[in-house]
Short mmCIF file of C-alpha atoms in Angstrom, two decimals:
data_model
loop_
_atom_site.label_atom_id
_atom_site.label_comp_id
_atom_site.label_asym_id
_atom_site.label_seq_id
_atom_site.Cartn_x
_atom_site.Cartn_y
_atom_site.Cartn_z
CA MET A 253 132.10 109.50 86.25
CA GLY A 254 129.44 107.18 84.67
CA ILE A 255 127.90 106.18 87.98
CA ILE A 256 127.07 109.80 88.69
CA THR A 257 125.33 110.09 85.32
CA ASN A 258 123.30 106.99 86.10
CA ALA A 259 122.53 108.23 89.60
CA SER A 260 121.23 111.49 88.18
CA ARG A 261 119.10 109.63 85.66
CA LEU A 262 117.58 107.46 88.39
CA HIS A 263 116.91 110.65 90.35
CA GLU A 264 115.05 112.12 87.41
CA ARG A 265 113.08 108.89 86.86
CA LEU A 266 112.02 108.69 90.49
CA LEU A 267 110.90 112.35 90.44
CA THR A 268 108.53 111.47 87.59
CA VAL A 269 107.18 108.49 89.54
CA HIS A 270 106.61 110.58 92.71
CA THR A 271 105.64 113.83 91.00
CA ARG A 272 102.67 114.36 93.34
CA ASP A 273 104.47 113.33 96.55
CA ARG A 274 105.05 116.28 98.89
CA GLU A 275 108.21 114.80 100.41
CA TRP A 276 109.74 114.24 96.99
CA ILE A 277 108.90 117.71 95.83
CA GLN A 278 110.35 119.26 99.01
CA GLY A 279 113.30 116.96 98.98
CA ASN A 280 114.24 117.84 95.38
CA ALA A 281 113.89 121.57 96.24
CA ILE A 282 116.39 121.12 99.14
CA PHE A 283 118.69 119.14 96.86
CA GLU A 284 118.67 121.97 94.33
CA CYS A 285 119.62 124.39 97.13
CA ILE A 286 122.60 122.12 97.99
CA ALA A 287 123.59 122.02 94.29
CA LEU A 288 123.30 125.78 94.03
CA ARG A 289 125.63 126.24 96.96
CA ASP A 290 128.10 123.84 95.35
CA SER A 291 128.09 125.84 92.09
CA ARG A 292 128.55 129.14 93.94
CA GLU A 293 131.47 127.91 96.04
CA GLY A 294 133.28 125.74 93.51
CA GLY A 295 135.53 123.00 94.86
CA SER A 296 136.97 119.61 94.27
CA ILE A 297 134.03 117.78 95.88
CA SER A 298 130.39 118.51 95.34
CA THR A 299 128.03 117.82 98.23
CA ALA A 300 125.19 117.41 95.73
CA GLU A 301 127.12 114.84 93.64
CA HIS A 302 128.10 113.01 96.80
CA SER A 303 124.45 112.99 97.96
CA VAL A 304 123.07 111.64 94.68
CA LEU A 305 125.69 108.92 94.61
CA VAL A 306 124.89 107.95 98.26
CA ALA A 307 121.27 107.89 97.24
CA TYR A 308 121.98 105.61 94.28
CA VAL A 309 124.10 103.22 96.34
CA SER A 310 121.42 103.08 99.06
CA TYR A 311 118.72 102.37 96.50
CA PHE A 312 120.50 99.31 95.16
CA ILE A 313 121.45 98.04 98.58
CA ALA A 314 117.86 98.41 99.70
CA GLN A 315 116.63 96.41 96.67
CA GLN A 316 118.25 93.35 98.21
CA TYR A 317 116.57 93.78 101.60
CA PHE A 318 113.07 94.97 100.76
CA SER A 319 110.38 93.69 98.37
CA SER A 320 108.39 97.02 98.48
CA GLN A 321 109.46 99.35 95.68
CA SER A 322 108.12 102.32 97.68
CA VAL A 323 110.50 101.44 100.54
CA VAL A 324 113.38 101.14 98.10
CA ASP A 325 112.54 104.46 96.47
CA ARG A 326 112.55 106.15 99.88
CA TYR A 327 116.06 104.96 100.54
CA PHE A 328 117.08 107.02 97.48
CA LEU A 329 115.21 110.01 98.94
CA SER A 330 116.86 109.51 102.31
CA GLY A 331 120.33 109.26 100.77
CA LEU A 332 119.66 112.42 98.76
CA LEU A 333 118.97 114.41 101.92
CA HIS A 334 121.38 112.78 104.42
CA ASP A 335 123.82 115.76 104.36
CA VAL A 336 121.21 118.56 104.37
CA GLY A 337 122.59 119.76 107.65
CA LYS A 338 125.74 120.86 105.83
CA LEU A 339 123.83 123.86 104.62
CA SER A 340 124.36 125.20 108.15
CA MET A 341 128.20 124.66 108.14
CA GLU A 342 130.79 127.26 107.29
CA ASP A 343 132.44 127.22 103.88
CA ARG A 344 135.93 126.98 105.39
CA ILE A 345 135.05 123.59 106.88
CA LEU A 346 133.28 122.11 103.89
CA LYS A 347 135.71 123.38 101.25
CA SER A 348 139.05 123.35 103.12
CA SER A 349 142.12 122.32 101.11
CA GLU A 350 143.58 120.71 104.19
CA ARG A 351 142.50 117.96 106.53
CA ILE A 352 140.03 119.22 109.04
CA SER A 353 141.49 120.50 112.27
CA PRO A 354 140.61 118.96 115.66
CA ASP A 355 138.66 122.08 116.57
CA ASP A 356 136.65 122.00 113.35
CA LYS A 357 136.16 118.26 113.65
CA ALA A 358 134.38 118.89 116.95
CA LEU A 359 131.80 120.87 114.99
CA LEU A 360 130.98 118.04 112.56
CA PRO A 361 128.27 116.33 114.67
CA ALA A 362 126.26 119.53 114.43
CA HIS A 363 125.53 118.93 110.73
CA VAL A 364 123.65 115.77 111.73
CA SER A 365 121.60 117.45 114.44
CA HIS A 366 120.86 120.42 112.18
CA GLY A 367 119.75 118.07 109.39
CA VAL A 368 117.55 116.06 111.69
CA LYS A 369 115.93 119.22 113.03
CA MET A 370 115.34 120.55 109.51
CA LEU A 371 113.86 117.30 108.18
CA LYS A 372 111.51 116.98 111.20
CA GLN A 373 110.35 120.58 110.91
CA LEU A 374 109.56 120.04 107.22
CA GLY A 375 107.49 116.92 107.98
CA PHE A 376 109.68 114.26 106.40
CA GLY A 377 108.98 110.64 107.40
CA GLU A 378 110.82 108.82 110.17
CA ASP A 379 112.86 106.83 107.64
CA VAL A 380 114.35 109.94 106.02
CA VAL A 381 115.01 111.50 109.47
CA ASN A 382 116.65 108.32 110.79
CA TYR A 383 118.88 107.94 107.76
CA CYS A 384 120.26 111.41 108.48
CA LEU A 385 120.46 110.71 112.18
CA TYR A 386 122.41 107.42 111.94
CA HIS A 387 124.66 107.86 108.90
CA HIS A 388 127.74 108.63 111.00
CA GLU A 389 127.16 106.06 113.74
CA ARG A 390 129.46 103.07 113.83
CA LEU A 391 128.99 99.56 115.16
CA ASP A 392 131.95 99.93 117.57
CA GLY A 393 130.49 103.09 119.14
CA ALA A 394 133.07 105.37 117.61
CA GLY A 395 130.59 107.33 115.51
CA TYR A 396 128.38 110.39 116.19
CA PRO A 397 126.20 112.12 117.30
CA ASN A 398 125.18 109.56 119.95
CA GLY A 399 127.99 106.99 119.87
CA ILE A 400 125.63 104.05 119.83
CA ARG A 401 127.00 100.58 119.05
CA GLY A 402 126.10 97.10 117.91
CA ASP A 403 122.41 96.29 117.70
CA GLU A 404 121.57 99.86 118.73
CA VAL A 405 122.41 100.89 115.12
CA PRO A 406 119.33 99.98 113.01
CA LEU A 407 119.53 98.55 109.49
CA ILE A 408 118.89 101.97 107.91
CA GLY A 409 121.93 103.34 109.79
CA ARG A 410 124.12 100.41 108.73
CA ILE A 411 123.16 100.93 105.08
CA ALA A 412 123.65 104.69 105.37
CA ALA A 413 127.10 104.32 106.94
CA VAL A 414 128.39 102.03 104.15
CA ALA A 415 126.82 104.08 101.37
CA ASP A 416 128.16 107.33 102.76
CA VAL A 417 131.74 106.05 103.06
CA PHE A 418 131.62 104.47 99.58
CA GLY A 419 130.29 107.73 98.13
CA ALA A 420 132.92 109.85 99.93
CA MET A 421 135.86 107.69 98.83
CA CYS A 422 134.76 107.73 95.20
CA PHE A 423 135.49 111.44 95.02
CA PRO A 424 138.81 113.25 95.22
CA ARG A 425 139.23 115.84 97.96
CA LYS A 426 141.40 118.93 98.01
CA TYR A 427 143.67 117.19 100.44
CA ARG A 428 143.34 113.87 98.57
CA PRO A 429 143.47 114.72 94.82
CA GLU A 430 142.67 111.25 93.60
CA SER A 431 139.55 109.13 94.11
CA VAL A 432 139.99 105.74 95.73
CA ALA A 433 139.74 102.68 93.45
CA VAL A 434 136.61 100.60 94.19
CA PRO A 435 138.56 97.51 95.26
CA ASN A 436 140.47 99.63 97.76
CA ILE A 437 137.23 101.08 99.12
CA PHE A 438 136.01 97.51 99.84
CA ALA A 439 139.38 96.60 101.34
CA TYR A 440 138.97 99.55 103.72
CA LEU A 441 135.45 98.54 104.64
CA ARG A 442 136.57 94.95 105.26
CA ASP A 443 139.53 96.10 107.39
CA ALA A 444 137.10 98.18 109.46
CA ALA A 445 134.72 95.30 110.16
CA GLU A 446 134.32 96.46 113.73
CA SER A 447 132.74 99.71 112.36
CA TYR A 448 130.75 98.65 109.31
CA ASP A 449 128.15 95.90 108.88
CA GLN A 450 129.86 93.24 106.76
CA GLU A 451 126.67 91.88 105.37
CA VAL A 452 125.80 95.31 103.97
CA VAL A 453 129.35 95.55 102.60
CA SER A 454 128.88 92.19 100.90
CA VAL A 455 125.62 93.29 99.33
CA LEU A 456 127.20 96.50 98.02
CA GLU A 457 130.06 94.44 96.56
CA LEU A 458 127.61 92.30 94.67
CA VAL A 459 125.53 95.11 93.26
CA SER A 460 128.60 97.21 92.40
CA ARG A 461 129.81 94.53 90.00
CA GLN A 462 126.97 95.48 87.67
CA TRP A 463 128.02 99.13 87.73
CA LEU A 464 131.60 98.25 86.96
CA ALA A 465 130.58 95.86 84.20
CA ASP A 466 128.29 98.30 82.41
CA THR A 467 127.91 101.80 83.79
CA SER A 468 125.32 102.63 81.09
CA GLU A 469 122.72 100.46 82.78
CA LEU A 470 120.41 101.80 85.47
CA SER A 471 118.88 98.45 86.22
CA ASN A 472 120.45 95.92 88.56
CA PRO A 473 119.53 92.20 88.59
CA LYS A 474 117.78 91.08 91.75
CA LEU A 475 120.16 89.06 93.86
CA GLY A 476 117.65 87.92 96.36
CA ARG A 477 116.73 89.80 99.52
CA VAL A 478 119.19 89.35 102.36
CA GLY A 479 118.33 88.32 105.85
CA LYS A 480 120.71 88.78 108.73
CA GLY A 481 123.67 86.49 108.32
CA ALA A 482 122.64 85.36 104.84
CA VAL A 483 125.80 86.79 103.11
#
């Protein structure tokens, strides 16, 4: 998948930019642990690949909201670490060939709380912690771990939710052997307008056109930062 190659290249480029930054050094070490677990287990979906794709998507969405490159870069770091709590989950849940059972589904919120605890203990910034905390919250209150709704979900959580779903649907699963076509991903996000911020979805649609047009390019033209209701 060309977008994964580009995401990995952007990851490498940002590591050279932030080569002396403690959080980036620690974050990359954690990411390598996630990748090592993936290679040991084998499976149809890689948590590491998913994480780097979510980071890439978040980076380009953030470009449209923030003028500070350092803020945009940290959205990549946040996306890279959003699923770190899955290191605490059992293999049978992460790598199941069937849809998750109701009993196992009840365990899912724990990966968020474990991730938040780990990131706080390691001294990561509030933005990285909050990305992890909010990435499964939904505007209609149907998400987890806290079931917050509407304006209670901050922008970083709205971006994280859209990026995470986009990244998840781009990959096949053992119980869903085909990836979902990009237009169908956006159709899903549009149909679930009560759950996902439609402004963020619109921004992602715009930036994704560049990836589809030329997946060899890392750069994305600035589309103008987006204020609430501007799209």
